[in-house]
PDB file of C-alpha atoms in Angstrom:
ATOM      1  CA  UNK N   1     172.110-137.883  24.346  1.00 49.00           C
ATOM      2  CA  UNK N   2     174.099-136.511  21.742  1.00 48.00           C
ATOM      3  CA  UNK N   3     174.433-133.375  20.350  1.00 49.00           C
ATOM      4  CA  UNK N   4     174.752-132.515  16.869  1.00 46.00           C
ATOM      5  CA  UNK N   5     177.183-129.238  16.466  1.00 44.00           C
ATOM      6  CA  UNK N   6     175.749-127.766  13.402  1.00 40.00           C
ATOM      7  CA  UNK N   7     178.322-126.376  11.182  1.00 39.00           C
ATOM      8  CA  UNK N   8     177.469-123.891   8.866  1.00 37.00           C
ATOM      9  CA  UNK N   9     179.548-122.265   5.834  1.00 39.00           C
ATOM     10  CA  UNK N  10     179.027-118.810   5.104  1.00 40.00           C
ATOM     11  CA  UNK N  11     180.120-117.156   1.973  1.00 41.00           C
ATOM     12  CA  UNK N  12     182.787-115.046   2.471  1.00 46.00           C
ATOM     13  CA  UNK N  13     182.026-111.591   0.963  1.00 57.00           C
ATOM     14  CA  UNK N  14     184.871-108.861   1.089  1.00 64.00           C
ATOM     15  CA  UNK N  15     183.812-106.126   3.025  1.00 75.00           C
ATOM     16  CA  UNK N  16     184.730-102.753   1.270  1.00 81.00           C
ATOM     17  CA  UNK N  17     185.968 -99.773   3.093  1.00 88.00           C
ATOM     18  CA  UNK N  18     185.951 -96.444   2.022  1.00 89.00           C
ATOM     19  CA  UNK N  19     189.444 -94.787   1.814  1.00 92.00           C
ATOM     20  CA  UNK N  20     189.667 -91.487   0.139  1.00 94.00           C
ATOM     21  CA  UNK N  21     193.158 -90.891   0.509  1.00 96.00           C
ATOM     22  CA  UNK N  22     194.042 -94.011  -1.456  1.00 96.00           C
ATOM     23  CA  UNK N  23     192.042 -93.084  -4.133  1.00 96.00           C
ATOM     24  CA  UNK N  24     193.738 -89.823  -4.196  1.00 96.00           C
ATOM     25  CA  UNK N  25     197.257 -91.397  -3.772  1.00 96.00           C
ATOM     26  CA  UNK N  26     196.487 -93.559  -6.830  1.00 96.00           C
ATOM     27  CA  UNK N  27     195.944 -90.302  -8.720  1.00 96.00           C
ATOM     28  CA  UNK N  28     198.576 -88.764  -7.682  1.00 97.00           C
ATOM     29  CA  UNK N  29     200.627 -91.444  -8.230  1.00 96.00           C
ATOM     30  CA  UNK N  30     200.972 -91.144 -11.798  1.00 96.00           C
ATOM     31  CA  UNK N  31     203.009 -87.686 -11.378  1.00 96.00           C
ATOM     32  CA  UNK N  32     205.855 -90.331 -10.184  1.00 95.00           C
ATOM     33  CA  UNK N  33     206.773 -89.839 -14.172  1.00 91.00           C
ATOM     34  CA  UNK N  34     207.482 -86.130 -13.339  1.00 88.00           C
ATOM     35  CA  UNK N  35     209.656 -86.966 -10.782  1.00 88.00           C
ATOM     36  CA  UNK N  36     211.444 -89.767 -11.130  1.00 89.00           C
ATOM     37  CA  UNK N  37     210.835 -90.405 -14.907  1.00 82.00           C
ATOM     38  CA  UNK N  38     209.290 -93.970 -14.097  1.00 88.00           C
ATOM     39  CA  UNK N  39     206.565 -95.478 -12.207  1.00 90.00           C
ATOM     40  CA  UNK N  40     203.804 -93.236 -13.157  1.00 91.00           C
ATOM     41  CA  UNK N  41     201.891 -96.282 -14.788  1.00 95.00           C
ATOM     42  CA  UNK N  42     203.438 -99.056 -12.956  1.00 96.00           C
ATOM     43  CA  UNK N  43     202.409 -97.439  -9.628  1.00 96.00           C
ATOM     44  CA  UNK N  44     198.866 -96.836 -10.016  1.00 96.00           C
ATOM     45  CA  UNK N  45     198.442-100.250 -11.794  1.00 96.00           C
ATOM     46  CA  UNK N  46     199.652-102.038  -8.810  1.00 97.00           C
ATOM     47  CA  UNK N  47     197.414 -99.912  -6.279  1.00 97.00           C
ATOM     48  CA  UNK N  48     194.423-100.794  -8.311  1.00 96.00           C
ATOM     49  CA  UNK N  49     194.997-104.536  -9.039  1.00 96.00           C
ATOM     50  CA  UNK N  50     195.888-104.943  -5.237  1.00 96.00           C
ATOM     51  CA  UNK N  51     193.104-102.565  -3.748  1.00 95.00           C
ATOM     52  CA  UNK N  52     190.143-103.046  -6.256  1.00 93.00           C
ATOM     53  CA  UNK N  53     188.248-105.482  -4.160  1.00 94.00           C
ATOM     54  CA  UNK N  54     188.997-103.659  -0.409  1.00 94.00           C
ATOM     55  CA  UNK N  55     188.170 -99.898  -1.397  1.00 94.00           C
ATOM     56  CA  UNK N  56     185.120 -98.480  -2.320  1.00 92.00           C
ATOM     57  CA  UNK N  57     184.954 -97.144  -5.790  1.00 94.00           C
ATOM     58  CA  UNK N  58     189.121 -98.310  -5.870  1.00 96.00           C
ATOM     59  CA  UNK N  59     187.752-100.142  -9.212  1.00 96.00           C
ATOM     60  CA  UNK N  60     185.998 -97.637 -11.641  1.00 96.00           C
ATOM     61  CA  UNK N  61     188.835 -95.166 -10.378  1.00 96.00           C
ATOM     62  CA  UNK N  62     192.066 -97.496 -11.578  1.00 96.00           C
ATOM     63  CA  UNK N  63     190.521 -97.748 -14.704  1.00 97.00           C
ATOM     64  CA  UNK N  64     189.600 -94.439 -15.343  1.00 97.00           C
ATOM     65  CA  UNK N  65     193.977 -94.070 -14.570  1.00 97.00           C
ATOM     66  CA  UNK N  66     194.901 -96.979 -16.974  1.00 97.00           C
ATOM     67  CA  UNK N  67     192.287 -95.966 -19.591  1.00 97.00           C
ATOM     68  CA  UNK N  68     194.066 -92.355 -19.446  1.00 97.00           C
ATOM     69  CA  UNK N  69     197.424 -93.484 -19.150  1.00 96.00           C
ATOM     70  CA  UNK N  70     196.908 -96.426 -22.115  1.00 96.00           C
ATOM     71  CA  UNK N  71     195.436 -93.145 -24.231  1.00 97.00           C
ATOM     72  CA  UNK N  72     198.069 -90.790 -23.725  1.00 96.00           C
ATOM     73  CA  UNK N  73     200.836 -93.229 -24.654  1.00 95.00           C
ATOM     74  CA  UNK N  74     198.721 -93.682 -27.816  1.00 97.00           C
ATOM     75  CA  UNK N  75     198.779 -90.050 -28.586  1.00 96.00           C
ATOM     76  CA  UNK N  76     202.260 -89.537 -27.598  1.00 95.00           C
ATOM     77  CA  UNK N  77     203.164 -92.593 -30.577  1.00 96.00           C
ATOM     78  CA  UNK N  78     200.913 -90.746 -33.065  1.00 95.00           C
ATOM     79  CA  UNK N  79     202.813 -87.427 -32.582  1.00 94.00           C
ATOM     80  CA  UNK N  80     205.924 -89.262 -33.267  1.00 93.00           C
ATOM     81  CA  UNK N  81     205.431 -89.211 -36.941  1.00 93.00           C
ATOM     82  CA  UNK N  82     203.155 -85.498 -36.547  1.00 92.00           C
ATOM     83  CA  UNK N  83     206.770 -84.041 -36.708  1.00 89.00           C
ATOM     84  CA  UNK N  84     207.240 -84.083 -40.116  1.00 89.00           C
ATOM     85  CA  UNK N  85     203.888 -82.569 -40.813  1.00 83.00           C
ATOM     86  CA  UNK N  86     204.908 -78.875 -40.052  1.00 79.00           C
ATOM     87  CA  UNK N  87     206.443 -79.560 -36.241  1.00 85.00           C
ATOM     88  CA  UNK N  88     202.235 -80.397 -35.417  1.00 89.00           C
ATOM     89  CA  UNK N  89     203.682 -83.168 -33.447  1.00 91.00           C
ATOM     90  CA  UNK N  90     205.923 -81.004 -31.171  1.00 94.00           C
ATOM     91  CA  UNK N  91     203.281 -78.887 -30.314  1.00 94.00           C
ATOM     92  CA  UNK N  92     200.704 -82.042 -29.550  1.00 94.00           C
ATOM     93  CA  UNK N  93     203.982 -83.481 -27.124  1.00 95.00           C
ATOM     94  CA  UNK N  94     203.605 -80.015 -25.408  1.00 96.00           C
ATOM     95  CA  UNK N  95     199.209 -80.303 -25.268  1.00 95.00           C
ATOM     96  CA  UNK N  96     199.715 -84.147 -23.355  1.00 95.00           C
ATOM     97  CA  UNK N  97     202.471 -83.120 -21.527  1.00 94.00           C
ATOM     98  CA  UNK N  98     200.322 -80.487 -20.291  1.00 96.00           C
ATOM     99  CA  UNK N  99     197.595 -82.710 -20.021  1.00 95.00           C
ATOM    100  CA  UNK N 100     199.142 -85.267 -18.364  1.00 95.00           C
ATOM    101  CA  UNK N 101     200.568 -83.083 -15.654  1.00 96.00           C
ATOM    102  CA  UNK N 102     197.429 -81.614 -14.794  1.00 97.00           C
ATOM    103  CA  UNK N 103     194.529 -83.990 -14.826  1.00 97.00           C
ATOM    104  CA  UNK N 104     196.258 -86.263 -12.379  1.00 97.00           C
ATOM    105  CA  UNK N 105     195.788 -83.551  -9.955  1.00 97.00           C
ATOM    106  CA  UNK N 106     192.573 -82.171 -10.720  1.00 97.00           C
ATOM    107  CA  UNK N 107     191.300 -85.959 -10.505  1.00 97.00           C
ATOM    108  CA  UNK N 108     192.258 -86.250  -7.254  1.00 97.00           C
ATOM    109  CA  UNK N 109     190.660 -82.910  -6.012  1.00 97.00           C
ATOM    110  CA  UNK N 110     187.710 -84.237  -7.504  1.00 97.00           C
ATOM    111  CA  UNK N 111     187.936 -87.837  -5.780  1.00 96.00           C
ATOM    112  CA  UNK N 112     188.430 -86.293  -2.543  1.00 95.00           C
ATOM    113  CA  UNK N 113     185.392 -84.218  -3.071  1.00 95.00           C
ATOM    114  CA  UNK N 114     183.316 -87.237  -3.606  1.00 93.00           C
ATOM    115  CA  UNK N 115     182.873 -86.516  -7.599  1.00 95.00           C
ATOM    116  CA  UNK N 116     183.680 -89.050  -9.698  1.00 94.00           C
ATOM    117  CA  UNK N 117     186.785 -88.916 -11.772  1.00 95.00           C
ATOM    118  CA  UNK N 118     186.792 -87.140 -15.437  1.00 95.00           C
ATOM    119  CA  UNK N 119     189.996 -87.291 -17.617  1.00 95.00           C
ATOM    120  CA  UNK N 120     189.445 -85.865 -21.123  1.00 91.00           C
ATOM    121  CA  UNK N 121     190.700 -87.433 -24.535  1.00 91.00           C
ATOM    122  CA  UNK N 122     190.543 -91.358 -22.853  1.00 95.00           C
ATOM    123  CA  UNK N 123     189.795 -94.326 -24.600  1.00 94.00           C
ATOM    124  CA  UNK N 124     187.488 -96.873 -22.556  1.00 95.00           C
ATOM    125  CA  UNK N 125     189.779-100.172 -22.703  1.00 93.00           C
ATOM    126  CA  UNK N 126     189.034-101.391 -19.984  1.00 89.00           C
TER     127      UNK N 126
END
């Protein structure tokens, strides 16, 4: 007699882990600008296109980042021309510098406490 080895093909699904202290590294990563003057967009971009399919909650957080980071570059263009309007734009380069320092960290308090992430003034593009 013969036996018939039955093979079967499961779906593959990506099991998510949970990993808190990437979620805060992506957050903090965007204070790389402070420091070195670069990679505080490039950073967190890569973290989240490489990670949002392997950490929990890795996805809604990396776009909350680019959403804020896309917005504040935005802003920083608009003030630009804000100059000649009475020096309005040096004081709004002084608000989202202030802004930009700050939320980064508070965001990852927050995602360490389990809360989800809140960054003021962002435009949903993605």
């Amino acid at each position: 007699m013969k036996r018939h080895i039955s093979t079967s093909i499961k779906n593959q699904n990506i099991v998510q882990k949970e990993n808190k202290q990437l979620l805060v590294i992506t957050h903090l990563s965007q204070l790389l600008d402070v420091v070195t003057g670069f990679g505080g967009f490039i950073v967190p971009l890569i973290i989240w296109l490489t990670q949002k399919d392997t950490v929990v909650n890795m996805d809604e957080n990396g776009k909350a980042i680019m959403n804020f980071r896309i917005s504040m570059f935005l802003y920083f263009i608009i003030c630009i021309p804000m100059i000649l309007l009475f020096g309005l734009g040096l004081l709004g380069f002084l608000v989202l510098g202030i802004l930009t320092f700050v939320f980064p960290i508070v965001n990852a308090v927050r995602v360490s406490n389990d809360e989800q992430p809140y960054y003021p003034m962002s435009i949903k593009f993605l």
